[in-house]
Amino acid sequence: MLSGSAPGDKKDSSFRRKILSSQFAVLATPEEQRPVDGKRVSRDPETRSVSLLEQKRKVVSSSIDVPHTRRSEEEADMDKVTAAMVLTSLSTSPLVRSPPVKVSEGLSNSWKDNGPAVPFTPSSNSSSGGYWSWSAPSDQSNPSTPSPPLSADSFKPFRVPSLGGVGSGPTGPEDPSLDDQDGTSLLFDEPIPRKRKNSMKVMFKCLWKNCGKVLSTTAGIQRHIRTIHLGRSCDSDCSDGEEDFYYTEIKLNTDSVADGLSSLSPASPSVLSPPPPPPSPLPPLSQPPDSHRPPPPSNAKEPHVGGTTPLSRSAPSALYLIHTDHAYQATAPVSIPSSSSNSADSASTSFTPTNSSGFSISWQSPPVTFTGKTVSPSKSQGFGEQRSQTISVLSSPPRAATALSRKVRGEGKKCRKVYGMENRDMWCTACRWKKACQRFTD
DNA sequence: AATGCCGGGCA
DNA sequence: TGCCCGGCATT
């Protein structure tokens, strides 16, 4: 009684009751369907980016065979070329992975093409020697580049930044392998969690087989290599610079990680680019950057080719971090892409939709989102389970859970649209009550 | 702004 | 329990 029906009523309650009751009773099924989930999601833009962290990690290839001979200029050129390619590709790759979600549209395609199905997992095994071909990146346009076939392989070494995500968990398994080779691997695991401060320590690690000596100065490491491994006694002059090939710079920690997360997010797009430069593992040496790469290559498939190595690693680490965040983001992720650029990243995108249907997965796939997932897979399943992964992720963040709930609005027209406000009486009861439409369920 | 619906209030 | 509606998420 009280509520007055005054001015405010937009709708008339007047007619509604009568008609319906009689004729429509039929269609209206008095029950409410939606038992569960019912909550609305609120999204947060909080997390953003995680994607890029990669740069932070600079580790390098761990084990390298040492080529005793120095490369001729030709090789050098080759290396340069490769290096360039790698860099380019990498730069792109980031996009993929981090923004994956959002980007999914465009990129996703690419991904899929390459190895979409590739199940991430399996594919990786190949070890072809290709360094990389990832090409994924749409833009890259490298006609000449050979990437296609090899690509699969290449990923593996790199860790499948993007693919991994997609697929599943292949990555997981791989990680270990990489790590195994070197002790360096340790860095990855730990760093993420631990590293947070800015320590920025740079060390030089001897890559000579079975050596692994780490020194804090280039001079020291060079001397070590020269004397211990190359058997040269003369100090500096004698060297032809070959020592450079046998050691690598290692950065311990970096605040970059922290920064990366926060700052990166926005930049996601550019993400990659930035990382490489600053952190630059190679440059420090003073020697031609190229030199680094060469050594590894010589080995043939050694994963870690100099230049790539660092990146590859970074990628992984990034992933970890990312997925960590993902959890949070799970909620909002998806939305990001569409409108808000910065927050967008949240990979979680996939999640939201996923929700109720249980199978929306299909669309999730694109989400590279899974990058994050990549991680999880490694642990438990190999596949099929994005869902589970998702869950796990969600678990971390409380909010994520909620997100799932609200059902996605069906695209089909509902009573309101079909009959219009004028014919409100023709609506199903649920619609009249502003509940989920029972007549036109999706 | 229009829709679709959840979460609640009221009778 | 049936009706409604405030409000919020989405489109």
PDB file of N, CA and C in Angstrom, chain A residues 138-200:
ATOM      1  N   SER A 138      52.119 -12.240 -35.583  1.00  0.00           N
ATOM      2  CA  SER A 138      51.611 -11.711 -36.730  1.00  0.00           C
ATOM      3  C   SER A 138      52.382 -10.767 -37.473  1.00  0.00           C
ATOM      4  N   ASP A 139      52.775  -9.778 -36.908  1.00  0.00           N
ATOM      5  CA  ASP A 139      53.378  -8.742 -37.624  1.00  0.00           C
ATOM      6  C   ASP A 139      54.629  -9.059 -38.224  1.00  0.00           C
ATOM      7  N   GLN A 140      55.330  -9.735 -37.544  1.00  0.00           N
ATOM      8  CA  GLN A 140      56.629  -9.921 -37.957  1.00  0.00           C
ATOM      9  C   GLN A 140      56.790 -10.060 -39.373  1.00  0.00           C
ATOM     10  N   SER A 141      56.332 -10.267 -40.103  1.00  0.00           N
ATOM     11  CA  SER A 141      56.580 -10.420 -41.442  1.00  0.00           C
ATOM     12  C   SER A 141      57.946 -10.704 -41.756  1.00  0.00           C
ATOM     13  N   ASN A 142      58.362 -11.854 -41.780  1.00  0.00           N
ATOM     14  CA  ASN A 142      59.670 -12.114 -42.237  1.00  0.00           C
ATOM     15  C   ASN A 142      59.508 -13.092 -43.270  1.00  0.00           C
ATOM     16  N   PRO A 143      59.495 -12.701 -44.362  1.00  0.00           N
ATOM     17  CA  PRO A 143      59.280 -13.599 -45.446  1.00  0.00           C
ATOM     18  C   PRO A 143      60.304 -14.648 -45.448  1.00  0.00           C
ATOM     19  N   SER A 144      61.433 -14.254 -45.387  1.00  0.00           N
ATOM     20  CA  SER A 144      62.457 -15.227 -45.531  1.00  0.00           C
ATOM     21  C   SER A 144      62.541 -16.111 -44.339  1.00  0.00           C
ATOM     22  N   THR A 145      62.175 -15.657 -43.293  1.00  0.00           N
ATOM     23  CA  THR A 145      62.393 -16.447 -42.130  1.00  0.00           C
ATOM     24  C   THR A 145      61.806 -17.786 -42.234  1.00  0.00           C
ATOM     25  N   PRO A 146      62.452 -18.680 -41.755  1.00  0.00           N
ATOM     26  CA  PRO A 146      62.061 -20.062 -41.831  1.00  0.00           C
ATOM     27  C   PRO A 146      61.200 -20.443 -40.719  1.00  0.00           C
ATOM     28  N   SER A 147      60.622 -19.738 -40.114  1.00  0.00           N
ATOM     29  CA  SER A 147      60.013 -20.187 -38.936  1.00  0.00           C
ATOM     30  C   SER A 147      59.044 -21.281 -38.971  1.00  0.00           C
ATOM     31  N   PRO A 148      58.228 -21.412 -39.840  1.00  0.00           N
ATOM     32  CA  PRO A 148      57.108 -22.302 -39.769  1.00  0.00           C
ATOM     33  C   PRO A 148      57.374 -23.632 -39.204  1.00  0.00           C
ATOM     34  N   PRO A 149      58.066 -24.364 -39.811  1.00  0.00           N
ATOM     35  CA  PRO A 149      58.212 -25.727 -39.384  1.00  0.00           C
ATOM     36  C   PRO A 149      58.852 -25.796 -38.051  1.00  0.00           C
ATOM     37  N   LEU A 150      59.898 -25.150 -37.962  1.00  0.00           N
ATOM     38  CA  LEU A 150      60.652 -25.261 -36.753  1.00  0.00           C
ATOM     39  C   LEU A 150      59.893 -24.783 -35.579  1.00  0.00           C
ATOM     40  N   SER A 151      59.101 -23.879 -35.817  1.00  0.00           N
ATOM     41  CA  SER A 151      58.524 -23.181 -34.712  1.00  0.00           C
ATOM     42  C   SER A 151      58.251 -24.094 -33.561  1.00  0.00           C
ATOM     43  N   ALA A 152      57.682 -25.134 -33.837  1.00  0.00           N
ATOM     44  CA  ALA A 152      57.316 -25.972 -32.733  1.00  0.00           C
ATOM     45  C   ALA A 152      58.486 -26.179 -31.857  1.00  0.00           C
ATOM     46  N   ASP A 153      59.523 -26.546 -32.445  1.00  0.00           N
ATOM     47  CA  ASP A 153      60.669 -26.830 -31.630  1.00  0.00           C
ATOM     48  C   ASP A 153      61.083 -25.667 -30.846  1.00  0.00           C
ATOM     49  N   SER A 154      61.175 -24.653 -31.570  1.00  0.00           N
ATOM     50  CA  SER A 154      61.732 -23.504 -30.933  1.00  0.00           C
ATOM     51  C   SER A 154      61.016 -23.234 -29.661  1.00  0.00           C
ATOM     52  N   PHE A 155      59.794 -23.425 -29.686  1.00  0.00           N
ATOM     53  CA  PHE A 155      59.080 -23.087 -28.494  1.00  0.00           C
ATOM     54  C   PHE A 155      59.657 -23.750 -27.334  1.00  0.00           C
ATOM     55  N   LYS A 156      59.852 -24.961 -27.513  1.00  0.00           N
ATOM     56  CA  LYS A 156      60.263 -25.681 -26.379  1.00  0.00           C
ATOM     57  C   LYS A 156      61.346 -25.022 -25.672  1.00  0.00           C
ATOM     58  N   PRO A 157      62.284 -24.700 -26.354  1.00  0.00           N
ATOM     59  CA  PRO A 157      63.386 -24.076 -25.662  1.00  0.00           C
ATOM     60  C   PRO A 157      62.933 -22.840 -25.009  1.00  0.00           C
ATOM     61  N   PHE A 158      62.200 -22.106 -25.681  1.00  0.00           N
ATOM     62  CA  PHE A 158      61.836 -20.862 -25.092  1.00  0.00           C
ATOM     63  C   PHE A 158      60.884 -21.032 -24.003  1.00  0.00           C
ATOM     64  N   ARG A 159      60.242 -22.073 -23.989  1.00  0.00           N
ATOM     65  CA  ARG A 159      59.322 -22.287 -22.999  1.00  0.00           C
ATOM     66  C   ARG A 159      58.014 -21.951 -23.388  1.00  0.00           C
ATOM     67  N   VAL A 160      57.821 -21.888 -24.605  1.00  0.00           N
ATOM     68  CA  VAL A 160      56.530 -21.691 -24.968  1.00  0.00           C
ATOM     69  C   VAL A 160      55.875 -20.666 -24.292  1.00  0.00           C
ATOM     70  N   PRO A 161      56.298 -19.597 -24.450  1.00  0.00           N
ATOM     71  CA  PRO A 161      55.678 -18.511 -23.752  1.00  0.00           C
ATOM     72  C   PRO A 161      54.246 -18.486 -24.027  1.00  0.00           C
ATOM     73  N   SER A 162      53.914 -18.423 -25.196  1.00  0.00           N
ATOM     74  CA  SER A 162      52.526 -18.290 -25.434  1.00  0.00           C
ATOM     75  C   SER A 162      51.870 -19.603 -25.560  1.00  0.00           C
ATOM     76  N   LEU A 163      52.427 -20.437 -26.350  1.00  0.00           N
ATOM     77  CA  LEU A 163      51.748 -21.667 -26.583  1.00  0.00           C
ATOM     78  C   LEU A 163      51.488 -22.366 -25.338  1.00  0.00           C
ATOM     79  N   GLY A 164      52.448 -22.417 -24.609  1.00  0.00           N
ATOM     80  CA  GLY A 164      52.299 -23.188 -23.417  1.00  0.00           C
ATOM     81  C   GLY A 164      51.020 -22.813 -22.820  1.00  0.00           C
ATOM     82  N   GLY A 165      50.844 -21.608 -22.765  1.00  0.00           N
ATOM     83  CA  GLY A 165      49.649 -21.175 -22.120  1.00  0.00           C
ATOM     84  C   GLY A 165      48.497 -21.821 -22.750  1.00  0.00           C
ATOM     85  N   VAL A 166      48.427 -21.711 -23.957  1.00  0.00           N
ATOM     86  CA  VAL A 166      47.289 -22.203 -24.591  1.00  0.00           C
ATOM     87  C   VAL A 166      47.053 -23.589 -24.281  1.00  0.00           C
ATOM     88  N   GLY A 167      47.953 -24.319 -24.586  1.00  0.00           N
ATOM     89  CA  GLY A 167      47.742 -25.682 -24.441  1.00  0.00           C
ATOM     90  C   GLY A 167      47.529 -26.077 -23.127  1.00  0.00           C
ATOM     91  N   SER A 168      48.453 -26.436 -22.526  1.00  0.00           N
ATOM     92  CA  SER A 168      48.133 -26.868 -21.347  1.00  0.00           C
ATOM     93  C   SER A 168      49.265 -26.993 -20.604  1.00  0.00           C
ATOM     94  N   GLY A 169      49.552 -27.964 -20.330  1.00  0.00           N
ATOM     95  CA  GLY A 169      50.566 -27.959 -19.449  1.00  0.00           C
ATOM     96  C   GLY A 169      51.800 -28.444 -19.869  1.00  0.00           C
ATOM     97  N   PRO A 170      51.991 -28.501 -21.009  1.00  0.00           N
ATOM     98  CA  PRO A 170      53.220 -29.090 -21.477  1.00  0.00           C
ATOM     99  C   PRO A 170      54.326 -28.376 -20.844  1.00  0.00           C
ATOM    100  N   THR A 171      54.143 -27.227 -20.709  1.00  0.00           N
ATOM    101  CA  THR A 171      55.203 -26.472 -20.197  1.00  0.00           C
ATOM    102  C   THR A 171      55.696 -27.023 -18.953  1.00  0.00           C
ATOM    103  N   GLY A 172      54.826 -27.349 -18.185  1.00  0.00           N
ATOM    104  CA  GLY A 172      55.242 -27.804 -16.888  1.00  0.00           C
ATOM    105  C   GLY A 172      56.368 -28.742 -17.003  1.00  0.00           C
ATOM    106  N   PRO A 173      56.168 -29.696 -17.691  1.00  0.00           N
ATOM    107  CA  PRO A 173      57.174 -30.715 -17.790  1.00  0.00           C
ATOM    108  C   PRO A 173      58.436 -30.114 -18.301  1.00  0.00           C
ATOM    109  N   GLU A 174      58.288 -29.327 -19.210  1.00  0.00           N
ATOM    110  CA  GLU A 174      59.484 -28.820 -19.800  1.00  0.00           C
ATOM    111  C   GLU A 174      60.316 -28.067 -18.831  1.00  0.00           C
ATOM    112  N   ASP A 175      59.715 -27.351 -18.067  1.00  0.00           N
ATOM    113  CA  ASP A 175      60.483 -26.513 -17.206  1.00  0.00           C
ATOM    114  C   ASP A 175      61.568 -27.289 -16.577  1.00  0.00           C
ATOM    115  N   PRO A 176      61.162 -28.302 -16.040  1.00  0.00           N
ATOM    116  CA  PRO A 176      62.120 -29.085 -15.324  1.00  0.00           C
ATOM    117  C   PRO A 176      63.286 -29.370 -16.194  1.00  0.00           C
ATOM    118  N   SER A 177      63.004 -29.774 -17.328  1.00  0.00           N
ATOM    119  CA  SER A 177      64.100 -30.179 -18.152  1.00  0.00           C
ATOM    120  C   SER A 177      65.065 -29.053 -18.283  1.00  0.00           C
ATOM    121  N   LEU A 178      64.533 -27.944 -18.564  1.00  0.00           N
ATOM    122  CA  LEU A 178      65.438 -26.845 -18.745  1.00  0.00           C
ATOM    123  C   LEU A 178      66.254 -26.676 -17.512  1.00  0.00           C
ATOM    124  N   ASP A 179      65.575 -26.679 -16.491  1.00  0.00           N
ATOM    125  CA  ASP A 179      66.256 -26.417 -15.274  1.00  0.00           C
ATOM    126  C   ASP A 179      67.343 -27.414 -15.069  1.00  0.00           C
ATOM    127  N   ASP A 180      67.011 -28.571 -15.353  1.00  0.00           N
ATOM    128  CA  ASP A 180      67.962 -29.587 -15.077  1.00  0.00           C
ATOM    129  C   ASP A 180      69.309 -29.237 -15.611  1.00  0.00           C
ATOM    130  N   GLN A 181      69.277 -28.851 -16.797  1.00  0.00           N
ATOM    131  CA  GLN A 181      70.555 -28.642 -17.363  1.00  0.00           C
ATOM    132  C   GLN A 181      71.392 -27.831 -16.488  1.00  0.00           C
ATOM    133  N   ASP A 182      70.887 -26.838 -15.988  1.00  0.00           N
ATOM    134  CA  ASP A 182      71.734 -26.019 -15.245  1.00  0.00           C
ATOM    135  C   ASP A 182      71.288 -25.780 -13.919  1.00  0.00           C
ATOM    136  N   GLY A 183      72.121 -25.408 -13.166  1.00  0.00           N
ATOM    137  CA  GLY A 183      71.729 -25.053 -11.839  1.00  0.00           C
ATOM    138  C   GLY A 183      70.976 -23.798 -11.950  1.00  0.00           C
ATOM    139  N   THR A 184      71.204 -23.131 -12.951  1.00  0.00           N
ATOM    140  CA  THR A 184      70.571 -21.842 -13.081  1.00  0.00           C
ATOM    141  C   THR A 184      69.105 -21.982 -12.877  1.00  0.00           C
ATOM    142  N   SER A 185      68.652 -23.080 -13.248  1.00  0.00           N
ATOM    143  CA  SER A 185      67.230 -23.238 -13.181  1.00  0.00           C
ATOM    144  C   SER A 185      66.741 -22.798 -11.840  1.00  0.00           C
ATOM    145  N   LEU A 186      67.511 -23.069 -10.909  1.00  0.00           N
ATOM    146  CA  LEU A 186      67.089 -22.726  -9.579  1.00  0.00           C
ATOM    147  C   LEU A 186      66.624 -21.303  -9.547  1.00  0.00           C
ATOM    148  N   LEU A 187      67.370 -20.536 -10.193  1.00  0.00           N
ATOM    149  CA  LEU A 187      67.032 -19.146 -10.152  1.00  0.00           C
ATOM    150  C   LEU A 187      65.589 -18.942 -10.482  1.00  0.00           C
ATOM    151  N   PHE A 188      65.170 -19.628 -11.464  1.00  0.00           N
ATOM    152  CA  PHE A 188      63.809 -19.367 -11.871  1.00  0.00           C
ATOM    153  C   PHE A 188      62.856 -19.609 -10.784  1.00  0.00           C
ATOM    154  N   ASP A 189      62.975 -20.755 -10.268  1.00  0.00           N
ATOM    155  CA  ASP A 189      61.982 -21.079  -9.293  1.00  0.00           C
ATOM    156  C   ASP A 189      61.963 -20.078  -8.205  1.00  0.00           C
ATOM    157  N   GLU A 190      63.066 -19.898  -7.676  1.00  0.00           N
ATOM    158  CA  GLU A 190      63.112 -19.033  -6.536  1.00  0.00           C
ATOM    159  C   GLU A 190      62.763 -17.623  -6.819  1.00  0.00           C
ATOM    160  N   PRO A 191      63.384 -17.159  -7.772  1.00  0.00           N
ATOM    161  CA  PRO A 191      63.316 -15.754  -8.035  1.00  0.00           C
ATOM    162  C   PRO A 191      61.957 -15.218  -7.928  1.00  0.00           C
ATOM    163  N   ILE A 192      61.143 -15.815  -8.547  1.00  0.00           N
ATOM    164  CA  ILE A 192      59.862 -15.222  -8.583  1.00  0.00           C
ATOM    165  C   ILE A 192      59.392 -14.861  -7.239  1.00  0.00           C
ATOM    166  N   PRO A 193      59.307 -15.822  -6.468  1.00  0.00           N
ATOM    167  CA  PRO A 193      58.810 -15.552  -5.156  1.00  0.00           C
ATOM    168  C   PRO A 193      59.705 -14.667  -4.393  1.00  0.00           C
ATOM    169  N   ARG A 194      60.881 -15.002  -4.356  1.00  0.00           N
ATOM    170  CA  ARG A 194      61.773 -14.273  -3.520  1.00  0.00           C
ATOM    171  C   ARG A 194      62.135 -12.969  -4.020  1.00  0.00           C
ATOM    172  N   LYS A 195      62.536 -12.939  -5.212  1.00  0.00           N
ATOM    173  CA  LYS A 195      63.104 -11.749  -5.652  1.00  0.00           C
ATOM    174  C   LYS A 195      62.133 -10.693  -5.577  1.00  0.00           C
ATOM    175  N   ARG A 196      62.312  -9.716  -5.083  1.00  0.00           N
ATOM    176  CA  ARG A 196      61.386  -8.697  -5.067  1.00  0.00           C
ATOM    177  C   ARG A 196      62.100  -7.500  -4.844  1.00  0.00           C
ATOM    178  N   LYS A 197      63.151  -7.509  -4.233  1.00  0.00           N
ATOM    179  CA  LYS A 197      63.798  -6.314  -3.950  1.00  0.00           C
ATOM    180  C   LYS A 197      64.668  -5.969  -5.036  1.00  0.00           C
ATOM    181  N   ASN A 198      65.374  -5.031  -4.975  1.00  0.00           N
ATOM    182  CA  ASN A 198      66.165  -4.718  -6.055  1.00  0.00           C
ATOM    183  C   ASN A 198      67.476  -5.006  -5.729  1.00  0.00           C
ATOM    184  N   SER A 199      67.967  -6.048  -5.970  1.00  0.00           N
ATOM    185  CA  SER A 199      69.301  -6.217  -5.670  1.00  0.00           C
ATOM    186  C   SER A 199      70.129  -6.022  -6.806  1.00  0.00           C
ATOM    187  N   MET A 200      69.826  -6.287  -7.880  1.00  0.00           N
ATOM    188  CA  MET A 200      70.584  -6.077  -9.004  1.00  0.00           C
ATOM    189  C   MET A 200      71.920  -6.467  -8.953  1.00  0.00           C
TER     190      MET A 200
END
